[in-house]
XYZ file of C-alpha atoms in Angstrom:
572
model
C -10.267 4.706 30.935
C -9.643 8.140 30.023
C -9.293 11.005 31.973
C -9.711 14.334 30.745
C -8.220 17.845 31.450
C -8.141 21.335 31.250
C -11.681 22.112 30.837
C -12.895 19.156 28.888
C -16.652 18.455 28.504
C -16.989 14.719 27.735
C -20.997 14.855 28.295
C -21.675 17.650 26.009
C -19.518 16.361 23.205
C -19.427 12.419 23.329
C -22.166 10.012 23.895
C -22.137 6.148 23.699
C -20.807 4.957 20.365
C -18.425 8.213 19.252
C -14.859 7.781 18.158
C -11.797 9.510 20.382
C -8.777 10.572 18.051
C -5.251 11.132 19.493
C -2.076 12.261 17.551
C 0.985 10.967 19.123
C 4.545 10.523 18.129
C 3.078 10.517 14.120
C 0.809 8.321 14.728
C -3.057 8.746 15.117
C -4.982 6.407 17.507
C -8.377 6.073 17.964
C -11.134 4.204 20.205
C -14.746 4.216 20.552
C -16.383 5.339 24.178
C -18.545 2.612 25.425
C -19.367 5.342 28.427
C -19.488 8.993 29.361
C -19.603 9.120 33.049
C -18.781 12.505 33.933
C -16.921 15.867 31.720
C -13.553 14.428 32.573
C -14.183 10.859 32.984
C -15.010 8.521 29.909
C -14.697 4.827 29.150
C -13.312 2.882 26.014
C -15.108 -0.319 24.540
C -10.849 -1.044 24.012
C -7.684 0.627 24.035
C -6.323 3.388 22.363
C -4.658 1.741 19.039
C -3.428 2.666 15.692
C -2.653 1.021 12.476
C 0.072 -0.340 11.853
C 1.397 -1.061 8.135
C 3.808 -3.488 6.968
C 5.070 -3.897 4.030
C 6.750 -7.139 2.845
C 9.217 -6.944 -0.297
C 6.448 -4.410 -2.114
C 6.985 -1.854 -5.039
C 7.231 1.248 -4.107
C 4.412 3.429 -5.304
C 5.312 5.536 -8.871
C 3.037 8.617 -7.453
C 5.202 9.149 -4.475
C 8.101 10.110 -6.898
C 5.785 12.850 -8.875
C 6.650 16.210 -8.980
C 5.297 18.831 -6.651
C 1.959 20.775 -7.615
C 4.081 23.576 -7.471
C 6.924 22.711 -9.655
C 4.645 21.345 -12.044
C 2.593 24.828 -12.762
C 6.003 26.807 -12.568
C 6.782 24.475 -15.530
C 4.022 25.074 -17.507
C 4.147 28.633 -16.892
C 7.834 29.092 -17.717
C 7.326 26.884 -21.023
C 4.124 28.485 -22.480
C 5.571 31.800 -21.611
C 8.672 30.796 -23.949
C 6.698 29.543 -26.690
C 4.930 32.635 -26.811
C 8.205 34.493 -26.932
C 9.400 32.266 -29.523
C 6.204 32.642 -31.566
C 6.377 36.216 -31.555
C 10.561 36.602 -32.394
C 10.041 34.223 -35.533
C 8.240 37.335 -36.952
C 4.785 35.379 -37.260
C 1.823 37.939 -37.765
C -1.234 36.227 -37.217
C -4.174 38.874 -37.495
C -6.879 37.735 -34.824
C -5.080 34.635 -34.011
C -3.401 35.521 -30.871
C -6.062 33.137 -28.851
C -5.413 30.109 -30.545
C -1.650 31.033 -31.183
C -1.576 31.350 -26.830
C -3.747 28.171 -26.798
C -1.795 25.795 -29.230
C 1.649 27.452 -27.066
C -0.642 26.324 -23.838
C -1.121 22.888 -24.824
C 2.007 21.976 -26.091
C 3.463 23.821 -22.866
C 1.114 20.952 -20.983
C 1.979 17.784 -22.922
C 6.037 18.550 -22.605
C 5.029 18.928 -18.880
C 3.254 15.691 -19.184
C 6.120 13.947 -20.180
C 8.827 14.785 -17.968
C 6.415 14.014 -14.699
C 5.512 10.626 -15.900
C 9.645 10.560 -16.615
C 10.308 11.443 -13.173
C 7.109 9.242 -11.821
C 7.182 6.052 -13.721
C 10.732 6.088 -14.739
C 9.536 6.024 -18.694
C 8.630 9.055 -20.910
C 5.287 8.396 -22.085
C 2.086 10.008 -23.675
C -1.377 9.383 -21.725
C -2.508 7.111 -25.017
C 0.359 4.383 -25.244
C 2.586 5.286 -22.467
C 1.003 3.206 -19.804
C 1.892 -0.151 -22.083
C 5.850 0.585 -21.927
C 5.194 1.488 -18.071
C 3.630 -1.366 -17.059
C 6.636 -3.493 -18.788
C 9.239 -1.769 -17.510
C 7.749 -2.179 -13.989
C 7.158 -5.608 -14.130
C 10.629 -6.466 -15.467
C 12.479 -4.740 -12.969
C 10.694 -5.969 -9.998
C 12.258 -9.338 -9.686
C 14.810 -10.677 -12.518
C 14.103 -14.692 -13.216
C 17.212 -15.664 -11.347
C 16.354 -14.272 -8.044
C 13.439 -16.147 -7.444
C 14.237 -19.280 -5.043
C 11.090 -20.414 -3.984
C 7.518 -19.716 -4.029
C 7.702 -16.768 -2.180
C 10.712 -14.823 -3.106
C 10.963 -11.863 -5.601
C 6.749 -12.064 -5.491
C 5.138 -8.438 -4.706
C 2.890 -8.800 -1.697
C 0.318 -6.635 -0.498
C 0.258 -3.900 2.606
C -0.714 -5.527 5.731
C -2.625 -3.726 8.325
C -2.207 -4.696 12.126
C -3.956 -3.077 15.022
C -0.932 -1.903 17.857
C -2.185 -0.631 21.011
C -0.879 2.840 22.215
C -0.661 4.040 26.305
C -0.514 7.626 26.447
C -0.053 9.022 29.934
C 0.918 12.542 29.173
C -1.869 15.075 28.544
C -2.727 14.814 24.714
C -4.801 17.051 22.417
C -7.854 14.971 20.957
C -10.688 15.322 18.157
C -13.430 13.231 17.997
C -15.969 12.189 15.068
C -19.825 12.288 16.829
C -22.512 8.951 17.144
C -24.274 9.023 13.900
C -27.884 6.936 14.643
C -28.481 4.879 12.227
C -31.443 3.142 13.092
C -33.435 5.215 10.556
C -31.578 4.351 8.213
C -32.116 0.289 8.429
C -35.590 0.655 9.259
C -36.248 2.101 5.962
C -33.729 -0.758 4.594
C -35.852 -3.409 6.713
C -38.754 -2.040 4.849
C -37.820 -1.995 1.984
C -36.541 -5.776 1.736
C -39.964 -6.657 3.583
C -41.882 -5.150 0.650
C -39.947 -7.273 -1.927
C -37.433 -4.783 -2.469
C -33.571 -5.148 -3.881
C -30.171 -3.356 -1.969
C -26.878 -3.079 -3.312
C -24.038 -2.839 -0.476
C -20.057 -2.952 -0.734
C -19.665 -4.918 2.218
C -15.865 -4.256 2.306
C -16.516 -0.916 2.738
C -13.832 1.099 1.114
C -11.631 0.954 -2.643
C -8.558 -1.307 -2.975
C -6.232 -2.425 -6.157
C -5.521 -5.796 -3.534
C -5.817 -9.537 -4.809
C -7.716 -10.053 -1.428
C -10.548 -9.268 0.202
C -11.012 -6.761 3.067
C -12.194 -7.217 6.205
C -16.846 -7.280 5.321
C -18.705 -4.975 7.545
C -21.495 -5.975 8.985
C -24.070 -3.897 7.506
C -25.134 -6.736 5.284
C -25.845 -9.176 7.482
C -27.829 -6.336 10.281
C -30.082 -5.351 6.837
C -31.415 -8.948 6.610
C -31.254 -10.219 9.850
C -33.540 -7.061 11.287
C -35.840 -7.366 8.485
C -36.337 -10.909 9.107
C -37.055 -10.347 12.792
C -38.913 -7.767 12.373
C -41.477 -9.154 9.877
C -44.701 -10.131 11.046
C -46.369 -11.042 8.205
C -48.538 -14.555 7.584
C -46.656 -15.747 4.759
C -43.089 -16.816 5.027
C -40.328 -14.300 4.258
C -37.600 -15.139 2.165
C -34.681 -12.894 0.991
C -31.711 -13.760 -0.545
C -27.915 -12.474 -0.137
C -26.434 -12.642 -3.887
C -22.678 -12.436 -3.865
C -21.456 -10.399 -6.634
C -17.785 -10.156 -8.014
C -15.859 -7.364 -9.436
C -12.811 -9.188 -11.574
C -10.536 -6.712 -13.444
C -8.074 -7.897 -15.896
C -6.394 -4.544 -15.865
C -7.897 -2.735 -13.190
C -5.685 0.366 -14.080
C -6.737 1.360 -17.482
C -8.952 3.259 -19.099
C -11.476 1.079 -20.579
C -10.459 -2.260 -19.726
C -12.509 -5.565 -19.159
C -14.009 -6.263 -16.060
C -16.057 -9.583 -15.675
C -19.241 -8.905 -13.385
C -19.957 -12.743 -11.791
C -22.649 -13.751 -9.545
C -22.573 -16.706 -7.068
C -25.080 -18.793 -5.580
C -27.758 -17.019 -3.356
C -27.165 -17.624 0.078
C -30.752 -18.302 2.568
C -31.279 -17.505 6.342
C -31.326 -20.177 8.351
C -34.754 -19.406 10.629
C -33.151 -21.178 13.552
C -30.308 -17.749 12.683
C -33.507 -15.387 12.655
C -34.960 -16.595 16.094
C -31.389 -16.285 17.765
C -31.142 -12.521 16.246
C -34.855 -11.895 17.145
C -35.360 -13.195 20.865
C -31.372 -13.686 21.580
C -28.826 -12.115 23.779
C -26.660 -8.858 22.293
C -23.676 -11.722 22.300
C -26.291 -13.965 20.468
C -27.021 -11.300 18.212
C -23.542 -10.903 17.380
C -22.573 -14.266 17.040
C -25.584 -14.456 14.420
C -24.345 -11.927 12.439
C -20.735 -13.405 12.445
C -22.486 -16.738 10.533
C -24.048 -14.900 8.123
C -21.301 -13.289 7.845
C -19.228 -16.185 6.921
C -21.631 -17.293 4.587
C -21.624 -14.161 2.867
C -17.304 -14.020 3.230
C -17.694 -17.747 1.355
C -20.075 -16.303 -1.389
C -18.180 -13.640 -2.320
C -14.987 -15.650 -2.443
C -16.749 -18.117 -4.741
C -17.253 -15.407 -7.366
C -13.749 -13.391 -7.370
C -10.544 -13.701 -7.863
C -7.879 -14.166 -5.290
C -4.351 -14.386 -4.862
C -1.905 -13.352 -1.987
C -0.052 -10.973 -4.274
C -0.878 -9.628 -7.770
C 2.523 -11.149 -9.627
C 0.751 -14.881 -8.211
C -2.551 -13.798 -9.784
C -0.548 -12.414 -13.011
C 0.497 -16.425 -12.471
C -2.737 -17.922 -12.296
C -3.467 -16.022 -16.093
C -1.037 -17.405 -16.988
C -1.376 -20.991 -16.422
C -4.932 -20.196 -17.696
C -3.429 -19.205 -21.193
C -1.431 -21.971 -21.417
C -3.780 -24.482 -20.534
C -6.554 -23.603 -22.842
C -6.127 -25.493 -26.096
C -5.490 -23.407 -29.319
C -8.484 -22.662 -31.090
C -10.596 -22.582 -28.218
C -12.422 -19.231 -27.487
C -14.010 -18.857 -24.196
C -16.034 -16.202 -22.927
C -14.695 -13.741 -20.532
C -16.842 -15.320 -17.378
C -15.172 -18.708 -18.677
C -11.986 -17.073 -18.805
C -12.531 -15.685 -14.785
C -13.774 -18.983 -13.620
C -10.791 -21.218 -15.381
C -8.079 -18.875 -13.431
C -10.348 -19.131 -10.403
C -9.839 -22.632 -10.262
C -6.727 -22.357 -10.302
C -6.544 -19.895 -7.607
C -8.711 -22.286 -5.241
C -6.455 -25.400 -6.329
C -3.534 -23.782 -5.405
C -3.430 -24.490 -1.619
C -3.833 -27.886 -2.310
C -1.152 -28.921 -4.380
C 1.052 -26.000 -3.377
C 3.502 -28.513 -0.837
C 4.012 -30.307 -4.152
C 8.260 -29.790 -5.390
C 6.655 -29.943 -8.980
C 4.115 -27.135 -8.887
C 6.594 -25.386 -6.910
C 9.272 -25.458 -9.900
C 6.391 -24.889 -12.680
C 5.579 -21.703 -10.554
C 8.914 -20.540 -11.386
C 9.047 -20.987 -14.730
C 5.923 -19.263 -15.365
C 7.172 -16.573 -13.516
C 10.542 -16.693 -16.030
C 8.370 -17.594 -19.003
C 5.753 -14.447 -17.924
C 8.846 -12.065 -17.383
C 10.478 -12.793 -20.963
C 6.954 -11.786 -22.414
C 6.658 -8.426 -20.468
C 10.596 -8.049 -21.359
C 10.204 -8.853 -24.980
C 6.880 -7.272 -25.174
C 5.128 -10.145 -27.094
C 1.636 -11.997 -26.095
C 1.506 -15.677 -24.549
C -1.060 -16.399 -28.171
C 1.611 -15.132 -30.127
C 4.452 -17.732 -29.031
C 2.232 -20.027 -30.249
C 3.193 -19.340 -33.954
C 6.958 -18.785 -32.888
C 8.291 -22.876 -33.586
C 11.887 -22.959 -34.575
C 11.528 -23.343 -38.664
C 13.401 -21.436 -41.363
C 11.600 -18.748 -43.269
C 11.347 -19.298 -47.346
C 12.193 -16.379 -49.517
C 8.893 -15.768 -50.069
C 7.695 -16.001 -46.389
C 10.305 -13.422 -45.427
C 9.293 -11.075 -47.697
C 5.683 -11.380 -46.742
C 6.754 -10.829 -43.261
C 8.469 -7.602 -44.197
C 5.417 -6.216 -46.365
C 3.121 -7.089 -43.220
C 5.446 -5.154 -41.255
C 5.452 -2.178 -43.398
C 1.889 -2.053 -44.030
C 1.166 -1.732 -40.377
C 4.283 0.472 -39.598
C 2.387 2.808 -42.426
C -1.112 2.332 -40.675
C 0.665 3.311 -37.492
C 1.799 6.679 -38.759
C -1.856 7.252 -40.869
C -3.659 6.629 -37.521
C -1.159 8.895 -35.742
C -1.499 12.034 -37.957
C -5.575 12.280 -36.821
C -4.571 11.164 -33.766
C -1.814 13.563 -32.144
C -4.091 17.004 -32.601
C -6.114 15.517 -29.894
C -3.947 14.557 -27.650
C -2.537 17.673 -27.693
C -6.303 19.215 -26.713
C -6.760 17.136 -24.169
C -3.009 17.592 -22.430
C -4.181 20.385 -19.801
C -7.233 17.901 -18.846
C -4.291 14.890 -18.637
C -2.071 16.776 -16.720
C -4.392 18.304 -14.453
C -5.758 14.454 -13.793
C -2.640 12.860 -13.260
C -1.331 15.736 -10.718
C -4.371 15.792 -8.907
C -5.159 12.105 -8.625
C -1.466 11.599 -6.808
C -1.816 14.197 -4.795
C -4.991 12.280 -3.842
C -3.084 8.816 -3.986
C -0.192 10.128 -1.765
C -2.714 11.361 1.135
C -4.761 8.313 1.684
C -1.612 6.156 0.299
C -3.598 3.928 -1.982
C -3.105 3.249 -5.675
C -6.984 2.425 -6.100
C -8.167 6.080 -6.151
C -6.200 7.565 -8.985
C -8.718 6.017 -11.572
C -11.435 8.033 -9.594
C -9.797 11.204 -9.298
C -9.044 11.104 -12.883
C -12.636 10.748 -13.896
C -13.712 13.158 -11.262
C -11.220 15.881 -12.890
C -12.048 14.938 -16.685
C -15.747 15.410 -16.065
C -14.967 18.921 -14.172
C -12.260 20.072 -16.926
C -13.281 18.962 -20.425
C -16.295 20.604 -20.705
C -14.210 23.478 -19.124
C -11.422 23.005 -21.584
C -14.119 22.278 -24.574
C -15.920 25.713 -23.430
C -12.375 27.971 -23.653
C -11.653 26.222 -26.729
C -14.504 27.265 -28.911
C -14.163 30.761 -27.331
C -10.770 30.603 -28.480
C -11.766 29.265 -32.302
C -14.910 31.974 -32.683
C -12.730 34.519 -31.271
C -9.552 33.622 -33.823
C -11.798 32.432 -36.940
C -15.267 33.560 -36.486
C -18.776 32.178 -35.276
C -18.967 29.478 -38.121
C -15.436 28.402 -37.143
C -16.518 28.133 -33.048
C -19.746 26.583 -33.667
C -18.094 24.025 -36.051
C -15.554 23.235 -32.936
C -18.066 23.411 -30.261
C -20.584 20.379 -31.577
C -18.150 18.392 -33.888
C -14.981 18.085 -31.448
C -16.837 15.685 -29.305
C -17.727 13.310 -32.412
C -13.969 13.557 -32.942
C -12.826 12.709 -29.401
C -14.867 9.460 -29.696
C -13.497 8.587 -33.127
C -9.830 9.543 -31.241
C -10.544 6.415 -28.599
C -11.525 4.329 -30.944
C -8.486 5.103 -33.043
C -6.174 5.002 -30.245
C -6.937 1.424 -29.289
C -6.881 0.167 -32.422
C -3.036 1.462 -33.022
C -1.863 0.380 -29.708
C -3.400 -3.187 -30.504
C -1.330 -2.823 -33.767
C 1.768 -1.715 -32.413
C 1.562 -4.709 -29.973
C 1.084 -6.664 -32.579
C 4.674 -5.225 -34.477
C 6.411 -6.449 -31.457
C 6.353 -10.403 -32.501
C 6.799 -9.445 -36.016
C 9.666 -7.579 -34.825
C 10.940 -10.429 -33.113
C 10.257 -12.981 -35.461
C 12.527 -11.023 -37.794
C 15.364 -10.216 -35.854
C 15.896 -12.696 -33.889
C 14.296 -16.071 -34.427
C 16.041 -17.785 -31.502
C 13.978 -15.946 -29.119
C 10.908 -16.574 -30.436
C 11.788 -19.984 -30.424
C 13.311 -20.408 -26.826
C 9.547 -18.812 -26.055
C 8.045 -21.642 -27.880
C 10.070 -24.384 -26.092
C 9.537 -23.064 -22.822
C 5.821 -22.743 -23.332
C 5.518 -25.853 -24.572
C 7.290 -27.549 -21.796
C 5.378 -24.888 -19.121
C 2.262 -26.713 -20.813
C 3.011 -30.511 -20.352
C 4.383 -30.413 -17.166
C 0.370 -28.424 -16.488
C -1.500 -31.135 -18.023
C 0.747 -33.918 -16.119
C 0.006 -32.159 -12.889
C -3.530 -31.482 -13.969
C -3.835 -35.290 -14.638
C -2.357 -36.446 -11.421
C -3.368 -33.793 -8.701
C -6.740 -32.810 -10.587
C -5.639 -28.736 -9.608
C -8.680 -27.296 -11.198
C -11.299 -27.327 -9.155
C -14.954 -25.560 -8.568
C -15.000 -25.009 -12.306
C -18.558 -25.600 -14.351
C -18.997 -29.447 -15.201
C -19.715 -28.175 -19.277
C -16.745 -26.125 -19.470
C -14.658 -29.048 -17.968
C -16.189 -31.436 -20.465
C -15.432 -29.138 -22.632
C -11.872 -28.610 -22.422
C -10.782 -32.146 -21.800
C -12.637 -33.103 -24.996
C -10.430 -30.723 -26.975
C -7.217 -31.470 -25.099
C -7.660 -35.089 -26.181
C -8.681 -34.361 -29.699
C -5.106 -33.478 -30.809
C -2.193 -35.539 -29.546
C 0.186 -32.365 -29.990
C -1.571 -29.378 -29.078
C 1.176 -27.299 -31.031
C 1.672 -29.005 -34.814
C 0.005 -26.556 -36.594
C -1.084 -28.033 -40.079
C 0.649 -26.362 -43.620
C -2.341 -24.202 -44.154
C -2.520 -22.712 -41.077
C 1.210 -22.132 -41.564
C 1.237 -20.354 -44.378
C -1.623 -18.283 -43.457
C-alpha cells in the first residue's frame, strides 16, 4: 500500500498498470499500481524494489577510466591552438592556405588527443585502426595469469548479476511515475497481421547486452501468437510458426567483424495451448504464455551461443580450433554449431577431474597466444626442427617483404586517419559517456555509428569548404566526390595490414625464439589428444549435424598423427 501526501492526486495521474518511481538512499525503486482507490491511497501489484547488481571477480570497465568531456576539449583546444602558434613562428607563409593550415593543426590536435584517452582508458596507446588488437591482448593477459587459476571457476570473468531487493520506505519520499501505455492497438494490428499470413520480427529479450547469456524473454512473443490464434475465426486451420533466430558474434566489439545469423527449428502451438489462452482463466492465460514461453527460451538456446562467462566461451573456441583436423575448412555456421556443442556438452562431463584439468590448460595454452600474440593455426607449423641456411634466409626475406608492405600500405593509409580523428574522437567520448550512464559495454558500438553518421558528412562538408577555399573550386570538388572512394579503399587497406602485421608476429617468433614456438606446439598437441580421448570416451559433442559429425570423424581417422606434416608442405 501506499499512502500519499501533501497534495498528491493519485486518480488524475495513475491508473491501473503505471509504474511508481522512488529515489532513496541512491537507489531508485519502482512498482507497478495494481489500484488507484482514492488521491492519496494506491495499491502495488508488489513491493517497492530495486536492482541490485553483483559483480563476481569481473573486469572493471576501460570507459569508466576515460577522461572527462571537459578535459578532453580543453586538450584539443590548448594543442591546436599551439600548433597554430608553432605554424606561424616557423615563418611559413602560406597565401590562401590558412583553412587547411588550421585544419591539418585541428586534426593532428584530435588524433594526439586520441591517443592519450585511449592511454588513460585502455591502459595502451593506440590508433582507432590497429589499436584495439594490442588492447584486447593486453586485457586478456592481465586478467588472470595461468598460475592463479585452481579450478574451474577461479581467475574466469563472470558476468553482472541482477537481483530484485525489496525496499520499505516509511518516511515521506518524492516520486515520479512513467503513465499506462495501452497497447491493445498495437497487437490487434500484430494479430492481424499474422492472421493474414504475415511475418514479425521481435527481440524478445528486450534490451542490448555484450553477455554470454540470455536475458530474461518478455512476453510479447508469445501474447502476438497466442491472441492471434484465439482470435481467428476462420474455416481453415491456422498455423503460425515461432522461428528462433541467433545472433553469434565472434568479436562482437569490432568494426566489421563476423557474425553468424542461425535459425532453429520452428516451434508450433499446441491447440490444446490456444483453447486454454482463448476460453481460460487470467492465471490460465498466464500459465499458457509461460509454455510457450519455454518453448521459445529452448529455441533460441538451440541456435546461440552460451557460456557463463566470456573467458569459458573464449574456451569453447578454443577447443573448437583444436579439435578440427588441419586442412579442414568449415563454414562459419559449422564453425558456431561445433563450439555450440561444446557449450551444451559441457554440463555433462563438467564433474569429470579430466575435463576439469584440460580446461586449464586451454586457459594457459589460450593466454600464451594472446601474450605472444600468435594464432592457434599458426602453432601448427611451429614443431621443434632446426632451420637450414637456406630456410632461414627465406624466413628473413618473408619478413622483410611484409615489414616493407607494412610501411607501403601505411603511407596511403595515415592521411586518413588523420581526417577522420575529430569523427574518432568525438565517437569514442561520446559513446562512454553513453556507456558510463546506463553502465553497459554493449552500447558503445551504437553510439559510435550514431556519431559517425551525424559527423562525417559534417566533417566531409567543412573539409571541402576548407580545400575550395585554400586551392580553388577544382581542388574542393575533386575532395568532395573522390574522398569517399578513398575512405573505402582506406578499410580495405587497413584490414589487410593488420592481417599482415598479425601475421609478422609468428614469423617474429619463429625467429627469435624457437623454443616458444615449440613449447606452443607441444602443448597444443597434448591439449588435442587428451580432447579426442575425452571426446572418445564421454562423447562431449553433442546436438551437432549428423554430416558434419561424419564428417569430422572421417578425417580424424584418416591420418594417424594429425600433426606430421609431409616435406612438401614443409618447405612450402
Amino acid at each position: 500500500e501506499v499512502t500519499g501526501h501533501g497534495g498528491t492526486h493519485f486518480t488524475r495521474e495513475l491508473e491501473k498498470g503505471s509504474v511508481i518511481i522512488v529515489k532513496k538512499d541512491g537507489v531508485k525503486a519502482s512498482g507497478k499500481v495494481a489500484r488507484v482507490i482514492d488521491d492519496e491511497h494506491l495499491v502495488l501489484t508488489s513491493p517497492l524494489a530495486y536492482k541490485v547488481q553483483v559483480k563476481k571477480q569481473a573486469h572493471e570497465h576501460s570507459y569508466m577510466h576515460a577522461l572527462s568531456p571537459h578535459w578532453t576539449m580543453a586538450i584539443v583546444c590548448s594543442l591546436t591552438v599551439s600548433l597554430i602558434n608553432l605554424v606561424a613562428a616557423m615563418g611559413f607563409s602560406f597565401p590562401n592556405w590558412w583553412p587547411v593550415v588550421w585544419m591539418v593543426c585541428f586534426q593532428v590536435a584530435c588524433l594526439v588527443t586520441h591517443l592519450l584517452y585511449a592511454w588513460i582508458r585502455d591502459g595502451v596507446m593506440h590508433s582507432a585502426m590497429v589499436g584495439e588488437y594490442y588492447r584486447d591482448y593486453h586485457k586478456a593477459v592481465h586478467v588472470a595469469k595461468p598460475n592463479e587459476l585452481k579450478g574451474e571457476e577461479k581467475g574466469l570473468l563472470e558476468n553482472e548479476m541482477e537481483n530484485m531487493k525489496v525496499i520499505n520506505i516509511a518516511d515521506p519520499s518524492a516520486f515520479s511515475f512513467l503513465p499506462y501505455v495501452d497497447q491493445s492497438e498495437m497487437f490487434n494490428q500484430v494479430h492481424e497481421h499474422l492472421q493474414q499470413g504475415g511475418t514479425i520480427g521481435i527481440f524478445p529479450e528486450g534490451g542490448t547486452h555484450d553477455g554470454t547469456n540470455l536475458l530474461p524473454l518478455k512476453w510479447g512473443v508469445s501474447t502476438m501468437v497466442l491472441g492471434a490464434l484465439a482470435k481467428y475465426e476462420g474455416k481453415q486451420p491456422l498455423k503460425i510458426s515461432i522461428v528462433p533466430v541467433g545472433l553469434n558474434y565472434f568479436a562482437p566489439h569490432k568494426f566489421r567483424s563476423t557474425v553468424s545469423v542461425d535459425f532453429g527449428d520452428a516451434i508450433e502451438i499446441s491447440e490444446s495451448l490456444v483453447e486454454k489462452y482463448r476460453n481460460g482463466s487470467k492465471e490460465d492465460k498466464q500459465e499458457a504464455n509461460r509454455e510457450v514461453m519455454e518453448l521459445v527460451m529452448l529455441g533460441v538456446r538451440s541456435c546461440t551461443l552460451l557460456a557463463k562467462d566470456v573467458e569459458t566461451l573464449h574456451l569453447f573456441r578454443t577447443l573448437r580450433r583444436i579439435y578440427v583436423p588441419q586442412g579442414t575448412r568449415l563454414s562459419v555456421a559449422d564453425n558456431v554449431a561445433l563450439t555450440q556443442g561444446f557449450a551444451m556438452g559441457f554440463d555433462r562431463v563438467k564433474n569429470d577431474p579430466r575435463v576439469e584439468r584440460l580446461m586449464r590448460a586451454a586457459s594457459e595454452y589460450r593466454k600464451m597466444l594472446l601474450e605472444y600474440r600468435v594464432r592457434d593455426h599458426q602453432v601448427q607449423r611451429f614443431q621443434g626442427r632446426l632451420f637450414s641456411p637456406q630456410q632461414a634466409r627465406a624466413l628473413r626475406w618473408t619478413i622483410l617483404i611484409r615489414v616493407v608492405t607494412l610501411v607501403a600500405l601505411a603511407l596511403p593509409i595515415f592521411p586518413w586517419i588523420l581526417s577522420l580523428a575529430p569523427c574518432g574522437l568525438i565517437g569514442r567520448v561520446v559513446s562512454d559517456i553513453q556507456a558510463r550512464k546506463v553502465k553497459k559495454m554493449s552500447v558503445i558500438g551504437t553510439w559510435k555509428v550514431l556519431m559517425a553518421s551525424a559527423f562525417v558528412p559534417l566533417i566531409h562538408i567543412i573539409y571541402s569548404a576548407c580545400c575550395w577555399s585554400s586551392f580553388g573550386r577544382v581542388a574542393g570538388l575533386l575532395w568532395f566526390f573522390f574522398a569517399p572512394l578513398a575512405f573505402v579503399f582506406m578499410i580495405f587497406a587497413s584490414e589487410d595490414e593488420i592481417r599482415i602485421f598479425q601475421s609478422l608476429n609468428a614469423l617474429l617468433l619463429i625467429f627469435r625464439n624457437k623454443d616458444i614456438g615449440n613449447e606452443l606446439y607441444q602443448r597444443r598437441t597434448k591439449l588435442r589428444k587428451e580432447l579426442l580421448a575425452l571426446q572418445e570416451e564421454q562423447r562431449w559433442l553433442t546436438g551437432i549435424d549428423s554430416s558434419l559429425k561424419e564428417t569430422l570423424e572421417r578425417r580424424q581417422s584418416s591420418s594417424d598423427d594429425f600433426f606430421v606434416i609431409d616435406k612438401k608442405e614443409e618447405d612450402a
